[in-house]
PDB file of C-alpha atoms in Angstrom:
ATOM      1  CA  THR A   1      -2.269  -2.183  14.520  1.00 74.00           C
ATOM      2  CA  ARG A   2      -1.977   0.544  11.806  1.00 85.00           C
ATOM      3  CA  CYS A   3       1.706   1.338  12.691  1.00 89.00           C
ATOM      4  CA  ILE A   4       2.982  -2.237  12.711  1.00 92.00           C
ATOM      5  CA  ARG A   5       1.062  -3.169   9.579  1.00 93.00           C
ATOM      6  CA  LYS A   6       2.333   0.010   7.749  1.00 92.00           C
ATOM      7  CA  ARG A   7       5.863  -0.861   8.858  1.00 92.00           C
ATOM      8  CA  MET A   8       5.713  -4.393   7.642  1.00 94.00           C
ATOM      9  CA  GLU A   9       3.965  -3.330   4.383  1.00 93.00           C
ATOM     10  CA  GLY A  10       6.959  -0.894   3.878  1.00 92.00           C
ATOM     11  CA  LEU A  11       9.534  -3.555   4.593  1.00 91.00           C
ATOM     12  CA  ALA A  12       7.816  -6.204   2.359  1.00 92.00           C
ATOM     13  CA  GLU A  13       7.470  -3.776  -0.640  1.00 91.00           C
ATOM     14  CA  GLY A  14      10.940  -2.417  -0.237  1.00 87.00           C
ATOM     15  CA  SER A  15       9.790   1.215   0.359  1.00 87.00           C
ATOM     16  CA  ILE A  16      11.548   1.253   3.674  1.00 85.00           C
ATOM     17  CA  HIS A  17      15.282   1.023   3.075  1.00 82.00           C
ATOM     18  CA  ARG A  18      17.251  -0.302   6.067  1.00 81.00           C
ATOM     19  CA  ASP A  19      20.896  -0.338   6.798  1.00 78.00           C
ATOM     20  CA  GLY A  20      22.818  -1.626   9.742  1.00 76.00           C
ATOM     21  CA  GLY A  21      21.736   1.212  12.053  1.00 81.00           C
ATOM     22  CA  THR A  22      17.984   1.183  11.253  1.00 87.00           C
ATOM     23  CA  ILE A  23      15.719   0.398  14.238  1.00 91.00           C
ATOM     24  CA  ASP A  24      12.183  -0.952  13.655  1.00 93.00           C
ATOM     25  CA  ILE A  25      10.933  -0.960  17.113  1.00 94.00           C
ATOM     26  CA  LEU A  26      12.438   0.945  19.987  1.00 94.00           C
ATOM     27  CA  LEU A  27      11.500   0.633  23.696  1.00 96.00           C
ATOM     28  CA  THR A  28      12.629   3.034  26.348  1.00 95.00           C
ATOM     29  CA  GLY A  29      12.236   3.763  29.920  1.00 94.00           C
ATOM     30  CA  CYS A  30      13.944   4.001  33.319  1.00 91.00           C
ATOM     31  CA  GLU A  31      14.531   1.683  36.330  1.00 89.00           C
ATOM     32  CA  VAL A  32      12.003  -1.136  36.611  1.00 90.00           C
ATOM     33  CA  SER A  33      10.100  -0.019  33.543  1.00 92.00           C
ATOM     34  CA  LEU A  34      13.242  -0.230  31.490  1.00 94.00           C
ATOM     35  CA  TRP A  35      13.746  -3.837  32.803  1.00 94.00           C
ATOM     36  CA  LEU A  36      10.253  -4.774  31.637  1.00 95.00           C
ATOM     37  CA  ALA A  37      10.851  -3.087  28.315  1.00 95.00           C
ATOM     38  CA  GLU A  38      14.162  -5.114  27.900  1.00 95.00           C
ATOM     39  CA  GLN A  39      12.209  -8.372  28.457  1.00 95.00           C
ATOM     40  CA  PHE A  40       9.645  -7.426  25.893  1.00 96.00           C
ATOM     41  CA  ALA A  41      12.253  -6.371  23.317  1.00 96.00           C
ATOM     42  CA  SER A  42      14.153  -9.596  23.977  1.00 96.00           C
ATOM     43  CA  ASP A  43      11.079 -11.669  23.321  1.00 95.00           C
ATOM     44  CA  LEU A  44      10.122  -9.759  20.211  1.00 96.00           C
ATOM     45  CA  GLN A  45      13.648 -10.008  18.714  1.00 95.00           C
ATOM     46  CA  LYS A  46      13.770 -13.774  19.325  1.00 96.00           C
ATOM     47  CA  SER A  47      10.299 -14.266  17.795  1.00 96.00           C
ATOM     48  CA  PHE A  48      11.114 -12.078  14.712  1.00 96.00           C
ATOM     49  CA  PRO A  49      14.890 -12.156  14.145  1.00 95.00           C
ATOM     50  CA  LYS A  50      14.835  -9.953  11.034  1.00 93.00           C
ATOM     51  CA  LEU A  51      12.990  -7.226  12.878  1.00 93.00           C
ATOM     52  CA  ARG A  52      15.437  -4.760  14.546  1.00 92.00           C
ATOM     53  CA  THR A  53      14.087  -4.274  18.115  1.00 94.00           C
ATOM     54  CA  MET A  54      15.948  -2.502  20.866  1.00 92.00           C
ATOM     55  CA  ALA A  55      15.420  -1.409  24.525  1.00 94.00           C
ATOM     56  CA  VAL A  56      17.439   1.679  25.461  1.00 92.00           C
ATOM     57  CA  SER A  57      17.480   3.718  28.706  1.00 92.00           C
ATOM     58  CA  SER A  58      15.737   7.046  28.243  1.00 92.00           C
ATOM     59  CA  ASN A  59      18.730   8.711  29.968  1.00 89.00           C
ATOM     60  CA  LYS A  60      21.037   7.440  27.201  1.00 88.00           C
ATOM     61  CA  LEU A  61      18.705   8.575  24.568  1.00 88.00           C
ATOM     62  CA  LEU A  62      18.765  12.146  26.128  1.00 86.00           C
ATOM     63  CA  GLY A  63      22.524  12.087  26.270  1.00 83.00           C
ATOM     64  CA  LEU A  64      22.823  11.189  22.648  1.00 82.00           C
ATOM     65  CA  PHE A  65      20.060  13.164  21.010  1.00 79.00           C
ATOM     66  CA  GLY A  66      18.826  15.666  23.538  1.00 72.00           C
ATOM     67  CA  GLN A  67      21.767  18.118  23.754  1.00 71.00           C
ATOM     68  CA  GLU A  68      23.683  20.324  21.325  1.00 68.00           C
ATOM     69  CA  MET A  69      26.776  18.146  22.016  1.00 67.00           C
ATOM     70  CA  SER A  70      25.981  14.417  21.868  1.00 66.00           C
ATOM     71  CA  ILE A  71      27.370  12.660  24.901  1.00 67.00           C
ATOM     72  CA  PRO A  72      27.623   8.890  24.201  1.00 65.00           C
ATOM     73  CA  THR A  73      27.799   6.639  27.169  1.00 67.00           C
ATOM     74  CA  THR A  74      31.151   4.993  27.722  1.00 69.00           C
ATOM     75  CA  GLY A  75      31.041   1.289  27.112  1.00 68.00           C
ATOM     76  CA  TYR A  76      27.753   1.519  25.324  1.00 68.00           C
ATOM     77  CA  PRO A  77      27.600   0.948  21.554  1.00 68.00           C
ATOM     78  CA  MET A  78      24.770   3.288  20.544  1.00 73.00           C
ATOM     79  CA  SER A  79      25.674   6.589  19.001  1.00 68.00           C
ATOM     80  CA  GLU A  80      24.259   8.993  16.479  1.00 71.00           C
ATOM     81  CA  LYS A  81      26.205   7.289  13.753  1.00 70.00           C
ATOM     82  CA  THR A  82      25.426   3.792  14.761  1.00 72.00           C
ATOM     83  CA  HIS A  83      21.673   3.827  15.075  1.00 79.00           C
ATOM     84  CA  ARG A  84      18.752   5.778  13.389  1.00 79.00           C
ATOM     85  CA  LEU A  85      15.267   6.282  14.746  1.00 83.00           C
ATOM     86  CA  ASN A  86      13.706   7.786  11.636  1.00 86.00           C
ATOM     87  CA  ASP A  87      10.025   6.592  11.530  1.00 89.00           C
ATOM     88  CA  SER A  88      10.787   3.835  14.113  1.00 91.00           C
ATOM     89  CA  ILE A  89       7.979   2.682  16.203  1.00 94.00           C
ATOM     90  CA  VAL A  90       8.753   3.905  19.801  1.00 95.00           C
ATOM     91  CA  ILE A  91       7.135   2.461  22.848  1.00 96.00           C
ATOM     92  CA  ILE A  92       7.758   4.428  26.078  1.00 96.00           C
ATOM     93  CA  VAL A  93       7.368   2.394  29.186  1.00 95.00           C
ATOM     94  CA  SER A  94       6.658   4.490  32.203  1.00 92.00           C
ATOM     95  CA  HIS A  95       4.237   3.418  35.085  1.00 89.00           C
ATOM     96  CA  SER A  96       3.883   7.010  36.456  1.00 87.00           C
ATOM     97  CA  GLY A  97       3.816   8.548  33.088  1.00 87.00           C
ATOM     98  CA  GLY A  98       5.855  11.468  34.413  1.00 87.00           C
ATOM     99  CA  THR A  99       9.392  10.337  35.123  1.00 87.00           C
ATOM    100  CA  PHE A 100      11.723  12.953  33.855  1.00 90.00           C
ATOM    101  CA  ALA A 101      13.763  11.102  31.274  1.00 92.00           C
ATOM    102  CA  PRO A 102      10.840   9.213  29.502  1.00 93.00           C
ATOM    103  CA  LEU A 103       8.777  12.383  29.582  1.00 93.00           C
ATOM    104  CA  ALA A 104      11.607  14.349  27.941  1.00 93.00           C
ATOM    105  CA  CYS A 105      12.025  11.640  25.371  1.00 92.00           C
ATOM    106  CA  SER A 106       8.283  11.879  24.503  1.00 92.00           C
ATOM    107  CA  ASN A 107       8.839  15.335  23.408  1.00 92.00           C
ATOM    108  CA  LEU A 108      12.409  14.929  21.944  1.00 90.00           C
ATOM    109  CA  LEU A 109      11.527  12.055  19.687  1.00 91.00           C
ATOM    110  CA  GLN A 110       8.623  13.749  17.927  1.00 91.00           C
ATOM    111  CA  SER A 111      11.089  15.348  15.612  1.00 88.00           C
ATOM    112  CA  THR A 112      12.299  11.941  14.558  1.00 89.00           C
ATOM    113  CA  THR A 113       9.247   9.761  14.378  1.00 90.00           C
ATOM    114  CA  ASN A 114       5.392  10.068  14.441  1.00 90.00           C
ATOM    115  CA  ASN A 115       5.004   6.524  15.685  1.00 92.00           C
ATOM    116  CA  LEU A 116       5.094   7.292  19.456  1.00 94.00           C
ATOM    117  CA  PHE A 117       3.207   5.298  22.121  1.00 94.00           C
ATOM    118  CA  VAL A 118       3.305   4.950  25.859  1.00 95.00           C
ATOM    119  CA  VAL A 119       2.504   2.123  28.372  1.00 95.00           C
ATOM    120  CA  THR A 120       1.476   3.625  31.548  1.00 92.00           C
ATOM    121  CA  SER A 121      -0.814   3.418  34.583  1.00 89.00           C
ATOM    122  CA  GLU A 122      -3.569   5.930  33.524  1.00 89.00           C
ATOM    123  CA  TRP A 123      -4.904   7.560  30.313  1.00 86.00           C
ATOM    124  CA  ASP A 124      -4.172  11.187  31.748  1.00 85.00           C
ATOM    125  CA  THR A 125      -0.557  11.228  32.450  1.00 88.00           C
ATOM    126  CA  GLN A 126       2.115  13.848  31.506  1.00 90.00           C
ATOM    127  CA  ILE A 127       3.543  11.633  28.742  1.00 91.00           C
ATOM    128  CA  GLY A 128      -0.112  10.950  27.574  1.00 88.00           C
ATOM    129  CA  LYS A 129      -0.694  14.649  27.315  1.00 87.00           C
ATOM    130  CA  GLN A 130       2.466  15.138  25.182  1.00 87.00           C
ATOM    131  CA  LEU A 131       1.482  12.358  22.844  1.00 88.00           C
ATOM    132  CA  ARG A 132      -2.181  13.542  22.527  1.00 84.00           C
ATOM    133  CA  GLN A 133      -0.963  16.806  21.201  1.00 81.00           C
ATOM    134  CA  MET A 134       0.533  15.027  18.248  1.00 78.00           C
ATOM    135  CA  ASN A 135      -2.944  14.147  16.981  1.00 68.00           C
ATOM    136  CA  ASN A 136      -4.428  16.826  14.743  1.00 61.00           C
ATOM    137  CA  GLU A 137      -7.970  15.705  15.551  1.00 56.00           C
ATOM    138  CA  ASP A 138     -10.905  17.898  16.462  1.00 58.00           C
ATOM    139  CA  ASP A 139     -13.284  15.027  16.887  1.00 57.00           C
ATOM    140  CA  ARG A 140     -13.180  13.865  20.561  1.00 62.00           C
ATOM    141  CA  MET A 141     -14.172  10.289  19.697  1.00 60.00           C
ATOM    142  CA  ALA A 142     -11.568  10.118  16.913  1.00 57.00           C
ATOM    143  CA  LEU A 143      -8.943  11.171  19.612  1.00 59.00           C
ATOM    144  CA  LEU A 144     -10.048   8.245  21.823  1.00 60.00           C
ATOM    145  CA  PHE A 145      -9.841   5.666  19.012  1.00 57.00           C
ATOM    146  CA  ASN A 146      -6.530   7.010  17.698  1.00 60.00           C
ATOM    147  CA  SER A 147      -5.031   7.052  21.145  1.00 76.00           C
ATOM    148  CA  ARG A 148      -1.327   6.523  21.580  1.00 88.00           C
ATOM    149  CA  ILE A 149      -1.753   5.481  25.159  1.00 91.00           C
ATOM    150  CA  PHE A 150      -1.802   1.848  26.516  1.00 93.00           C
ATOM    151  CA  THR A 151      -2.895   1.804  30.103  1.00 92.00           C
ATOM    152  CA  THR A 152      -2.889  -0.724  32.874  1.00 90.00           C
ATOM    153  CA  ASP A 153      -5.625   1.129  34.801  1.00 86.00           C
ATOM    154  CA  VAL A 154      -3.943   0.300  38.195  1.00 84.00           C
ATOM    155  CA  GLY A 155      -3.500   3.989  39.022  1.00 80.00           C
ATOM    156  CA  MET A 156      -0.408   6.019  40.203  1.00 74.00           C
ATOM    157  CA  ARG A 157       0.332   3.969  43.370  1.00 68.00           C
ATOM    158  CA  PRO A 158       3.144   6.409  44.438  1.00 66.00           C
ATOM    159  CA  ALA A 159       3.965   4.702  47.746  1.00 58.00           C
ATOM    160  CA  GLU A 160       3.838   1.034  46.504  1.00 57.00           C
ATOM    161  CA  PRO A 161       6.844  -1.162  46.171  1.00 63.00           C
ATOM    162  CA  CYS A 162       7.291  -2.662  42.716  1.00 75.00           C
ATOM    163  CA  SER A 163       4.705  -5.333  42.918  1.00 78.00           C
ATOM    164  CA  VAL A 164       1.196  -4.743  41.376  1.00 82.00           C
ATOM    165  CA  SER A 165       2.549  -2.019  39.094  1.00 86.00           C
ATOM    166  CA  VAL A 166       5.125  -4.350  37.654  1.00 88.00           C
ATOM    167  CA  ALA A 167       2.740  -7.252  37.251  1.00 86.00           C
ATOM    168  CA  ALA A 168       0.212  -5.019  35.525  1.00 88.00           C
ATOM    169  CA  THR A 169       2.699  -3.585  33.178  1.00 91.00           C
ATOM    170  CA  HIS A 170       4.144  -7.030  32.403  1.00 90.00           C
ATOM    171  CA  GLN A 171       0.546  -8.243  31.620  1.00 90.00           C
ATOM    172  CA  LEU A 172      -0.144  -5.347  29.207  1.00 93.00           C
ATOM    173  CA  LEU A 173       3.114  -5.946  27.497  1.00 95.00           C
ATOM    174  CA  THR A 174       2.214  -9.541  26.999  1.00 93.00           C
ATOM    175  CA  ASN A 175      -1.043  -8.453  25.418  1.00 93.00           C
ATOM    176  CA  LEU A 176       0.905  -6.073  23.081  1.00 94.00           C
ATOM    177  CA  PHE A 177       3.280  -8.872  22.198  1.00 95.00           C
ATOM    178  CA  GLN A 178       0.382 -11.127  21.259  1.00 95.00           C
ATOM    179  CA  HIS A 179      -1.272  -8.456  19.174  1.00 94.00           C
ATOM    180  CA  ILE A 180       1.998  -7.760  17.256  1.00 95.00           C
ATOM    181  CA  CYS A 181       2.447 -11.466  16.549  1.00 95.00           C
ATOM    182  CA  VAL A 182      -1.170 -11.750  15.381  1.00 95.00           C
ATOM    183  CA  VAL A 183      -0.691  -8.870  12.768  1.00 95.00           C
ATOM    184  CA  ILE A 184       2.627 -10.325  11.465  1.00 95.00           C
ATOM    185  CA  LEU A 185       1.435 -13.900  11.359  1.00 95.00           C
ATOM    186  CA  SER A 186      -1.708 -13.020   9.492  1.00 94.00           C
ATOM    187  CA  ASN A 187       0.222 -12.236   6.393  1.00 94.00           C
ATOM    188  CA  GLN A 188       2.813 -14.510   4.662  1.00 95.00           C
ATOM    189  CA  ARG A 189       4.872 -11.582   3.433  1.00 95.00           C
ATOM    190  CA  PHE A 190       5.143 -10.073   6.908  1.00 95.00           C
ATOM    191  CA  ARG A 191       6.275 -13.575   8.175  1.00 95.00           C
ATOM    192  CA  HIS A 192       9.020 -13.695   5.553  1.00 95.00           C
ATOM    193  CA  VAL A 193      10.370 -10.163   5.984  1.00 94.00           C
ATOM    194  CA  SER A 194      10.335 -10.489   9.734  1.00 94.00           C
ATOM    195  CA  GLY A 195      11.910 -14.018   9.781  1.00 95.00           C
ATOM    196  CA  ALA A 196       9.076 -15.205  12.033  1.00 95.00           C
ATOM    197  CA  VAL A 197      10.020 -18.010  14.329  1.00 96.00           C
ATOM    198  CA  ILE A 198       6.911 -17.929  16.566  1.00 95.00           C
ATOM    199  CA  THR A 199       3.902 -19.981  15.261  1.00 94.00           C
ATOM    200  CA  GLU A 200       0.140 -19.851  15.829  1.00 94.00           C
ATOM    201  CA  ARG A 201       0.496 -22.835  18.074  1.00 95.00           C
ATOM    202  CA  ASP A 202       2.912 -20.882  20.247  1.00 95.00           C
ATOM    203  CA  LEU A 203       0.476 -18.057  20.482  1.00 93.00           C
ATOM    204  CA  ARG A 204      -2.279 -20.436  21.548  1.00 94.00           C
ATOM    205  CA  VAL A 205      -0.017 -21.802  24.257  1.00 94.00           C
ATOM    206  CA  LEU A 206       0.836 -18.396  25.481  1.00 92.00           C
ATOM    207  CA  GLU A 207      -2.824 -17.306  25.566  1.00 92.00           C
ATOM    208  CA  ARG A 208      -3.743 -20.373  27.575  1.00 92.00           C
ATOM    209  CA  CYS A 209      -0.847 -19.566  30.014  1.00 90.00           C
ATOM    210  CA  ASN A 210      -1.954 -15.975  30.065  1.00 87.00           C
ATOM    211  CA  GLN A 211      -5.609 -16.974  31.139  1.00 87.00           C
ATOM    212  CA  ASP A 212      -4.262 -19.538  33.675  1.00 89.00           C
ATOM    213  CA  ASN A 213      -2.128 -16.863  35.201  1.00 81.00           C
ATOM    214  CA  ILE A 214      -5.212 -14.937  36.135  1.00 79.00           C
ATOM    215  CA  THR A 215      -6.731 -18.067  37.945  1.00 83.00           C
ATOM    216  CA  ALA A 216      -3.313 -18.564  39.643  1.00 82.00           C
ATOM    217  CA  LEU A 217      -3.165 -14.927  40.943  1.00 75.00           C
ATOM    218  CA  GLU A 218      -6.704 -15.404  42.348  1.00 79.00           C
ATOM    219  CA  HIS A 219      -5.594 -18.433  44.311  1.00 82.00           C
ATOM    220  CA  ILE A 220      -2.421 -16.645  45.487  1.00 75.00           C
ATOM    221  CA  VAL A 221      -4.364 -13.624  46.911  1.00 72.00           C
ATOM    222  CA  GLY A 222      -7.279 -15.739  48.068  1.00 70.00           C
ATOM    223  CA  SER A 223      -9.823 -13.951  45.944  1.00 60.00           C
TER     224      SER A 223
END
């Protein structure tokens, strides 16, 4: 909440100066986690057209920013000169929380932005440990409340095909989407600067579908 509100305040007041390469919200991951991140970024961009939201493969980010000699991907438009990640809100999506490229990005991007978060299966993952080290908090409770970790609580599930893990991650991203929408729609200035298309009525419909989905799942599995 604090990060999205701070970003929107900066955009509304003009203290954040954007050009064509500025990214407001960046999502990254690999494989099926990247696919989920792309769906989330697409929904967010369509709902708030003036917000610059992107989903980028963690491997592409490492190729661009993680080496002494930048290696842009052939046929891919992103490069060091076309996009800037300074103070962007970054959400790393990784079910295991330990996949090589997202884990490397969680360390690499700390030099670019302090607004780093992870969507993962458990609170205590490798990426979670990396991000917790960013908090200069001595108070254990303060660390919990200032956590950068969003967890599905479904566990590692290393031998499972992409079923429960994908559904759980999609559900958590839906909740994040709703929360971001509530923050932006609660302020008229935020609506204007983001070009908000989504409305409170749309959110109510989404929440009803979200709740009905739980009932539908219970019927499907016979619970």
